[in-house]
Coordinates of C-alpha atoms and ligand atoms in Angstrom, one line a residue:
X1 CA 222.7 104.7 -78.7
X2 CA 220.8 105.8 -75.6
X3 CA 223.0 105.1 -72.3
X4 CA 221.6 105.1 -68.7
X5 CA 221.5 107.6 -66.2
X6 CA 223.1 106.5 -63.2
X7 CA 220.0 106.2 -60.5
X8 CA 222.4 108.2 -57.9
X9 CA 224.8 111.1 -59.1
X10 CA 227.7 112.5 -57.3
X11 CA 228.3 116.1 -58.6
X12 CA 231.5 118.3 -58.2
X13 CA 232.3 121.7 -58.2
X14 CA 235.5 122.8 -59.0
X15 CA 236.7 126.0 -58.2
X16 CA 233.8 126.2 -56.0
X17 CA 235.0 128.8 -53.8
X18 CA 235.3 131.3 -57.1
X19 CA 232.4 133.6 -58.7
X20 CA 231.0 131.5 -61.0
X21 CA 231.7 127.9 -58.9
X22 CA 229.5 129.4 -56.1
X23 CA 227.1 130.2 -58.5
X24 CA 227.1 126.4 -60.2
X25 CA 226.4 125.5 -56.7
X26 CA 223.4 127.9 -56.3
X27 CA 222.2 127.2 -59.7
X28 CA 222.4 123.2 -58.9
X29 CA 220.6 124.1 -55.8
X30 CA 217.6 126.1 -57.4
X31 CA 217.2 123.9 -60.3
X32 CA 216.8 120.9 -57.8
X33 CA 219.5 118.8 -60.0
X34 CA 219.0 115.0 -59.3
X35 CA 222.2 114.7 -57.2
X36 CA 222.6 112.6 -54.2
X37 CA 226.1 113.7 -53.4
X38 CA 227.6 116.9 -53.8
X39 CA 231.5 117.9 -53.4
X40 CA 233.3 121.2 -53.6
X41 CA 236.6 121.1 -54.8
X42 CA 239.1 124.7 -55.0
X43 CA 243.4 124.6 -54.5
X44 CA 245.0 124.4 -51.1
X45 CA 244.3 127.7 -50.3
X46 CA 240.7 127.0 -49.4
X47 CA 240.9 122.7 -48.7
X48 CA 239.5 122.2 -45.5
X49 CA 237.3 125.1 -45.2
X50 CA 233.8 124.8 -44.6
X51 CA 231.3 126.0 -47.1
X52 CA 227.2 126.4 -45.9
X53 CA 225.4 125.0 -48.3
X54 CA 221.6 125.4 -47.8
X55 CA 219.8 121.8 -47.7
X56 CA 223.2 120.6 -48.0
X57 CA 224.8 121.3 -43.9
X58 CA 228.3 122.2 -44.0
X59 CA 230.5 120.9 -46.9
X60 CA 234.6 120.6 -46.2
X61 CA 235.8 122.0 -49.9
X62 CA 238.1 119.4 -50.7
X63 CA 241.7 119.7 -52.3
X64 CA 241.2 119.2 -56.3
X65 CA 243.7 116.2 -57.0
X66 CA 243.6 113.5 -59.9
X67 CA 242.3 110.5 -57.3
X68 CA 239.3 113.4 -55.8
X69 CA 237.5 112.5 -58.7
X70 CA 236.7 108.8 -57.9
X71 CA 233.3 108.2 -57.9
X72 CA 232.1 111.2 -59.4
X73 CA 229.5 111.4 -62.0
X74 CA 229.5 115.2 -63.0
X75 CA 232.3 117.5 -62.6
X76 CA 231.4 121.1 -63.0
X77 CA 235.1 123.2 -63.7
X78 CA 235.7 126.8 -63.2
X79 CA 239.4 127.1 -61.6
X80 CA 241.1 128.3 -64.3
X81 CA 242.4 126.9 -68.0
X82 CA 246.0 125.4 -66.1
X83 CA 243.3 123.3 -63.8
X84 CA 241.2 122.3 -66.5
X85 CA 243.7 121.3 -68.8
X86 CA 246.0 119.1 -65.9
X87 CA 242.8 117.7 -64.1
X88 CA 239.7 117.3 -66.7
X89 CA 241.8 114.6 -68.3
X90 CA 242.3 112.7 -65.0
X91 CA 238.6 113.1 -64.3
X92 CA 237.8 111.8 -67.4
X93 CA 239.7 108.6 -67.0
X94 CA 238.2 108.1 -64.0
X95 CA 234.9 107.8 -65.8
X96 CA 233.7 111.3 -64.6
X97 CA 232.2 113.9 -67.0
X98 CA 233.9 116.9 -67.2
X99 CA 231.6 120.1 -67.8
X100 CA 234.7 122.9 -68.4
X101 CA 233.7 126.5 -68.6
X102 CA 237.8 127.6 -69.3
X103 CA 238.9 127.9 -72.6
X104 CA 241.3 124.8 -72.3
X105 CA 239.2 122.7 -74.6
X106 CA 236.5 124.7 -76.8
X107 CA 238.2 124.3 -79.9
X108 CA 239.4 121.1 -79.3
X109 CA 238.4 118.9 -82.3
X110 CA 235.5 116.3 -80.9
X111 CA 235.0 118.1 -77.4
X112 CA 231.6 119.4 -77.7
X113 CA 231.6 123.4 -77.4
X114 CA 227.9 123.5 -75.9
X115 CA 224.8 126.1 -75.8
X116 CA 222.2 124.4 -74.4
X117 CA 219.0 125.5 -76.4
X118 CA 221.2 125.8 -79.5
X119 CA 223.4 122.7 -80.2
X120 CA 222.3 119.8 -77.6
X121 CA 222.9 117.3 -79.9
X122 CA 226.5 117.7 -79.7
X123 CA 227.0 116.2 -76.4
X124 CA 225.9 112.8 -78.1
X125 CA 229.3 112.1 -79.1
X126 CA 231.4 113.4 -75.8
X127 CA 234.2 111.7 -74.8
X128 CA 234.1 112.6 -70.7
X129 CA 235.3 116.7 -71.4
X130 CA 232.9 119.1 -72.2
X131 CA 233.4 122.3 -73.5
X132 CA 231.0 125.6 -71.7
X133 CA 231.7 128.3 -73.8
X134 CA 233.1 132.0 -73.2
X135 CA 230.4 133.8 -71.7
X136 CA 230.2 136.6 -74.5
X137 CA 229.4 134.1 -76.9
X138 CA 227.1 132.4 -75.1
X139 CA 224.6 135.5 -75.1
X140 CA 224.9 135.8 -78.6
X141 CA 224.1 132.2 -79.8
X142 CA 220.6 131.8 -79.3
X143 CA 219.4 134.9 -81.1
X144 CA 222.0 133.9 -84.1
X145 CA 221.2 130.4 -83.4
X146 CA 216.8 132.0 -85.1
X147 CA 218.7 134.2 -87.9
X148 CA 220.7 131.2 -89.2
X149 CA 217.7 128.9 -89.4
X150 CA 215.4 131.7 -90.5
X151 CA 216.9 133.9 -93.4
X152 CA 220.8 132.3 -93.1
X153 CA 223.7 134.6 -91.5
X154 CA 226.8 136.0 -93.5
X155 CA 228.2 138.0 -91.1
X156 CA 228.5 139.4 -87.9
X157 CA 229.9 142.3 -85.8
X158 CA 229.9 142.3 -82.1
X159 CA 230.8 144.8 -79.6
X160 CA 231.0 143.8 -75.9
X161 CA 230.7 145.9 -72.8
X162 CA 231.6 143.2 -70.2
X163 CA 231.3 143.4 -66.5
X164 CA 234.2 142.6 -63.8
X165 CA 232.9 139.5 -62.7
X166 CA 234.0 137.8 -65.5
X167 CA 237.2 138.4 -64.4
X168 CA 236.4 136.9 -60.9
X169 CA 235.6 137.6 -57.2
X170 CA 238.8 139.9 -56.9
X171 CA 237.9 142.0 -59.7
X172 CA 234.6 142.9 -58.0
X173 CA 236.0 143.7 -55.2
X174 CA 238.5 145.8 -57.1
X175 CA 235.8 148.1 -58.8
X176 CA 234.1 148.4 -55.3
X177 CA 237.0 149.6 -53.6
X178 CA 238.5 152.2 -56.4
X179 CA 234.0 153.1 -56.5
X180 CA 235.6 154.4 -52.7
X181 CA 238.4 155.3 -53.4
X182 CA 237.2 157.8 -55.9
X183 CA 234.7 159.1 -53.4
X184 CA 236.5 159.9 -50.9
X185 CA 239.7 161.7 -53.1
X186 CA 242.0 159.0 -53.0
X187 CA 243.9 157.3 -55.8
X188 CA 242.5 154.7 -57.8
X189 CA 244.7 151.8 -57.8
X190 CA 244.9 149.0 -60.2
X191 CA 246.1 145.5 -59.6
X192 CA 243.9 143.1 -61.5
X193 CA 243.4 145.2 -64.5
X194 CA 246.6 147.1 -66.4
X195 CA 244.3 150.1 -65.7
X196 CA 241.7 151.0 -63.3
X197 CA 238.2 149.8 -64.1
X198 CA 236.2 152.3 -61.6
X199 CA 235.2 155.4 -64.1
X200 CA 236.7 153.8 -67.5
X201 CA 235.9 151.6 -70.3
X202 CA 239.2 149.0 -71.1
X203 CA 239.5 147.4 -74.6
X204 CA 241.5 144.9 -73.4
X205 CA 240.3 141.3 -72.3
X206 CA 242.6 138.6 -72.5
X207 CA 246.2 139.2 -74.1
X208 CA 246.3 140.5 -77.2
X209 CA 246.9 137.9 -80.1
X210 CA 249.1 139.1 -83.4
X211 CA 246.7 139.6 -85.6
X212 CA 245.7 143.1 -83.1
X213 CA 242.8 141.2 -81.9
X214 CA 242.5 140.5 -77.9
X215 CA 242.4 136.4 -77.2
X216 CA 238.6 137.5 -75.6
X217 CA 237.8 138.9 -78.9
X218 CA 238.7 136.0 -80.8
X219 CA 237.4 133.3 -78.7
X220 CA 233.9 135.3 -80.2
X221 CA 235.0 134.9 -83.4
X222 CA 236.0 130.8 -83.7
X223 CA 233.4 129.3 -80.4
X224 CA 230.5 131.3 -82.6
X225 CA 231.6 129.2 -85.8
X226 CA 232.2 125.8 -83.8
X227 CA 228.9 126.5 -82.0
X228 CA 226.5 127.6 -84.9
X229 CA 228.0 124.9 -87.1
X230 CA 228.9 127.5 -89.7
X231 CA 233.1 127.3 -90.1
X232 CA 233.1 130.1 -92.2
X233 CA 231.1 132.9 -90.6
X234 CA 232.9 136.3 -91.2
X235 CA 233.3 137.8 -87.7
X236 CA 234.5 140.5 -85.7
X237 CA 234.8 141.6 -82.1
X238 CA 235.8 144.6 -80.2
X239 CA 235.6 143.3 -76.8
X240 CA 235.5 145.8 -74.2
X241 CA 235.6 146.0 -70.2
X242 CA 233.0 148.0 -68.2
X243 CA 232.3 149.3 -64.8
X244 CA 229.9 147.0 -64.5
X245 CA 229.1 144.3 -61.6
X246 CA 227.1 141.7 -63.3
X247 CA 225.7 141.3 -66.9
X248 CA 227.4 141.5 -70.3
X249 CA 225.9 144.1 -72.8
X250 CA 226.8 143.4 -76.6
X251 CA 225.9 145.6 -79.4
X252 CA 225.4 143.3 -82.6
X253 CA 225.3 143.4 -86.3
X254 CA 224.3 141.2 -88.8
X255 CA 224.2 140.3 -92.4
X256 CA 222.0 138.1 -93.5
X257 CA 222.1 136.1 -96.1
X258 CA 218.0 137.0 -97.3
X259 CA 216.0 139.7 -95.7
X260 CA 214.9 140.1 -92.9
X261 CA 212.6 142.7 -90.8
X262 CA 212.5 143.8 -87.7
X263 CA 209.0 142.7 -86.6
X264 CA 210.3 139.3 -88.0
X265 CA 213.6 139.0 -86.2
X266 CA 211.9 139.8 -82.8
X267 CA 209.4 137.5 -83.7
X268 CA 212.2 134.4 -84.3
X269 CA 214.1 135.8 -81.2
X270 CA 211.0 135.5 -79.4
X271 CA 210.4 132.3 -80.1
X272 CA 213.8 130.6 -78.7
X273 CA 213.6 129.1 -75.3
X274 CA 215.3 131.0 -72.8
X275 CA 215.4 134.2 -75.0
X276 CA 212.8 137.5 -73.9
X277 CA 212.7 140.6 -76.2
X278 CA 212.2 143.9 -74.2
X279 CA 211.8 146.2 -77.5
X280 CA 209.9 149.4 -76.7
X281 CA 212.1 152.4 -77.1
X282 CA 209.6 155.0 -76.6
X283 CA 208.8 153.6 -73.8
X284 CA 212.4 153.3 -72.4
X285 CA 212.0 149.2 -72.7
X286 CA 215.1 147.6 -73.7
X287 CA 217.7 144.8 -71.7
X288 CA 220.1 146.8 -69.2
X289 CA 222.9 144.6 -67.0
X290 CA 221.2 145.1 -63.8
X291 CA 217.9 143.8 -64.5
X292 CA 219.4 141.2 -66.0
X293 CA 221.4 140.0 -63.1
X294 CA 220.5 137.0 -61.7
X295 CA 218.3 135.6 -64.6
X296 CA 218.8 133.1 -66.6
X297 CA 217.7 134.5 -69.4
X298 CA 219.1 136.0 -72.6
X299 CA 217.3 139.6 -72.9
X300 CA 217.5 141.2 -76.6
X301 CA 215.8 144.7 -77.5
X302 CA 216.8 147.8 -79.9
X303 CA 216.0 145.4 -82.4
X304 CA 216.2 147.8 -85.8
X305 CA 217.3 147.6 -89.4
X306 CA 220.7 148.1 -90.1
X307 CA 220.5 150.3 -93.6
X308 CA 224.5 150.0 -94.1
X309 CA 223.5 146.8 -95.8
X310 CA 221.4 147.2 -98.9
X311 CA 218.1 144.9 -99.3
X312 CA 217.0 144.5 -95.9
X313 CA 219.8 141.5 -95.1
X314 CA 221.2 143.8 -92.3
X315 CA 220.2 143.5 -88.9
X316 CA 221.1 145.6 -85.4
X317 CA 220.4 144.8 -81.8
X318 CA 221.2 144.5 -78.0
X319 CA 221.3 141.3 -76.0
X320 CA 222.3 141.6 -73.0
X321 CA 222.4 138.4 -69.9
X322 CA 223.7 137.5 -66.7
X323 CA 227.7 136.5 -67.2
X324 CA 228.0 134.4 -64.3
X325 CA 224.5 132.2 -64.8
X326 CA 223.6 132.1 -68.4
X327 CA 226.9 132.9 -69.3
X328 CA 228.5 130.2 -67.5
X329 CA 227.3 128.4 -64.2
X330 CA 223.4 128.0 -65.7
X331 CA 224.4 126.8 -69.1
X332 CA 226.9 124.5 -67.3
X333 CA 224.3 122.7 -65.2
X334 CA 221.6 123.2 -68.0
X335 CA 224.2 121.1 -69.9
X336 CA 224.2 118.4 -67.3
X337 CA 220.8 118.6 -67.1
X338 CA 220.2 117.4 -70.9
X339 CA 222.9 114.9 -70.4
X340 CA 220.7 113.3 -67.5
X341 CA 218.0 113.1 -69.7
X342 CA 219.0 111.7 -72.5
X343 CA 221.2 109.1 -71.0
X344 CA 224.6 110.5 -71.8
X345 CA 226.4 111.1 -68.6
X346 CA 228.5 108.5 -69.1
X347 CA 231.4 109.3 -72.3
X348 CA 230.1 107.6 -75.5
X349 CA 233.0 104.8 -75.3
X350 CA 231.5 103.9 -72.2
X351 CA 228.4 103.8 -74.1
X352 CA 229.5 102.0 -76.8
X353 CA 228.8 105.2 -79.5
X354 CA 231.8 105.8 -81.7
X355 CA 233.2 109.3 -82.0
X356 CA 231.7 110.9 -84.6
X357 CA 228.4 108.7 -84.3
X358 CA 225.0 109.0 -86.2
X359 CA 222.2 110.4 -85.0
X360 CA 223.3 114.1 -84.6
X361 CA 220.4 116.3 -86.0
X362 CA 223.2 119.5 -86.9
X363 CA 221.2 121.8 -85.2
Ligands
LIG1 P1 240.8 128.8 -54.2 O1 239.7 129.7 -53.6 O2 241.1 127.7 -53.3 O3 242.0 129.6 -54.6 P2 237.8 133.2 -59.2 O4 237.7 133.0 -60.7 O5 236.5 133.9 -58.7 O6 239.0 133.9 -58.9 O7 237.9 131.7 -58.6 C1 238.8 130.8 -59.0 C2 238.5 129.4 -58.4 O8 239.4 128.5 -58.9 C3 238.6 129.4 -56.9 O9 237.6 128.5 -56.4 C4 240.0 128.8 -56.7 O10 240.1 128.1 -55.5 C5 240.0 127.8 -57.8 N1 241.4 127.4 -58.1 C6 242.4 128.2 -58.5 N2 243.5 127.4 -58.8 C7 243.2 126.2 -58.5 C8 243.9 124.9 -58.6 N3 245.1 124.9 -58.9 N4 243.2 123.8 -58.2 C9 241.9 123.8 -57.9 N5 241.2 125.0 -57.8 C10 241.8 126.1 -58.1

């Protein structure tokens, strides 16, 4: 059941003195969201501060409390899982809807885990909290999203080389300064990572889980299934920390379930909105981090038949996008965005749609 878009939204950011909540905010901004109200919201450490925001004047950033979340339509979240998880349900009672890029409530049964060119349809059913996903899935689900509906996927490997922004502003200002240190013969020192990022590669994101497998590495590994609507995808991740400001690189493999070409696969990768194939090796044409930084876009190359797998089902390539936009504060809004247009800002009790409702395509 179609609902109605309110005819004046008030948006919030939350956490929007952090990397990715500025970038929500510039992202809202550039994509000219139909907002008439927009609110900042971080901890006590930055209430009361002013933020410029351009067309906007000065905006006081606003301590994030349950009652801050009266009258807001849209409430964009990137303070943290502890924030997410104590104020999202607040939010939510207050008839706000929550767009959550922490891992608080991915896997959450019946809180939409959303890519927005790949399962839209999902928000139908959302109950005021929706789930962004980890940014090193994001990347990967459009390009997966064309091999599952093409030729069917059996299994895939991915291997992340992830920048320091994900980790936040304080880890970018960590490589900068040990990027210093090093050049001028002093120590490198560590405080945000176990070991010093300038210079190294880490293979630790996240704590590690029992199974040996880092919690980064196997947020991959269950968002992928929830996302792609396949629950038992074999999967594996080696996730992996790089000197890198912006931009996640990831190294994939596939099986597929029939075969496949190259030629065809970057046609089908091609052909998904928001997804550009730079595959032209002899040239020296394929995605790098910093050409992907500040794009929206999902950049796959080095597209090329993986011959570990017999009868062309196996499949290797690059993709490679901007962490902090498509990987988070662009998919968020993008999500808000089809919300908007299909009438589903408010939760689907509020609309009268039942959880689990008819009228999802599966995509
Ligand atoms: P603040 O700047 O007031 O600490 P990053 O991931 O770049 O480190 O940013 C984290 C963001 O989350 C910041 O905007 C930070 O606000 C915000 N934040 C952290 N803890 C809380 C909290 N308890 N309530 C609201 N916002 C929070």
């Amino acid at each position: 059941m179609p609902g109605t878009a309110p005819s004046t939204l008030t948006v919030a950011v939350v956490g929007a003195t952090g990397a990715v909540g500025r970038t929500m905010t510039q992202v809202l901004l550039e994509k000219r969201f139909p907002m008439t109200s927009l609110r900042l919201l971080a901890s006590e450490r930055s209430a009361g501060k002013s933020v410029a925001v351009p067309g906007w004047g000065d905006i006081t950033v606003e301590l994030a409390t349950p009652d801050a979340f009266e009258g807001i339509d849209i409430a964009l979240f990137s303070a943290g899982g502890g924030t997410s998880k104590e104020l999202a349900p607040e939010a939510a009672g207050r008839g706000c809807t929550v767009i959550d890029n922490s891992s608080a409530w991915r896997m959450e049964p019946g809180i939409p885990l959303v890519v927005s060119q790949v399962n839209p349809d999902d928000l139908e059913a959302h109950e005021g909290i929706i789930a962004n996903p980890n940014c090193s899935t994001m990347q990967l689900m459009p390009p997966m999203m064309a091999l599952r509906d093409a030729v069917g996927i059996e299994r895939m490997v991915v291997d992340t080389y992830q920048a320091v922004s994900g980790t936040g502003h304080k880890a970018i200002v960590e490589l900068e300064e040990q990027v210093r240190a090093h050049a001028e013969g002093r120590p490198k020192v560590a405080n945000v990572y176990p070991y010093p990022i300038g210079f190294n590669a880490l293979p630790h994101i996240d704590v590690f889980l029992d199974n040996g497998y880092t919690k980064e590495e196997w947020k991959v590994v269950t968002e992928s299934r929830k996302i792609l609507h396949l629950p038992d995808l074999r999967v594996s991740c080696t996730a992996v920390r790089v000197p890198v400001f912006m931009s996640h690189s990831e190294a994939v493999h596939v099986e597929t379930t029939a075969p496949i070409t190259p030629d065809r696969a970057r046609a089908l990768f091609a052909a998904v909105p928001g997804v550009v194939v730079m595959d032209d090796p002899t040239n020296k044409v394929y995605p790098l981090a910093e050409q992907a930084a500040g794009s929206d876009l999902v950049f796959v190359g080095r597209v090329r038949q993986d011959p570990s797998i017999p009868d062309e089902r196996g499949l290797a390539f690059w993709v490679v996008s901007d962490n902090l936009r498509k990987g988070a504060a662009s998919n968020a809004v993008e999500i808000a965005e089809v919300l908007v247009e299909r009438g589903w800002v408010a939760s689907a009790s509020r609309r009268g749609v039942g959880a689990g409702a008819g009228g999802r395509s599966g995509a």
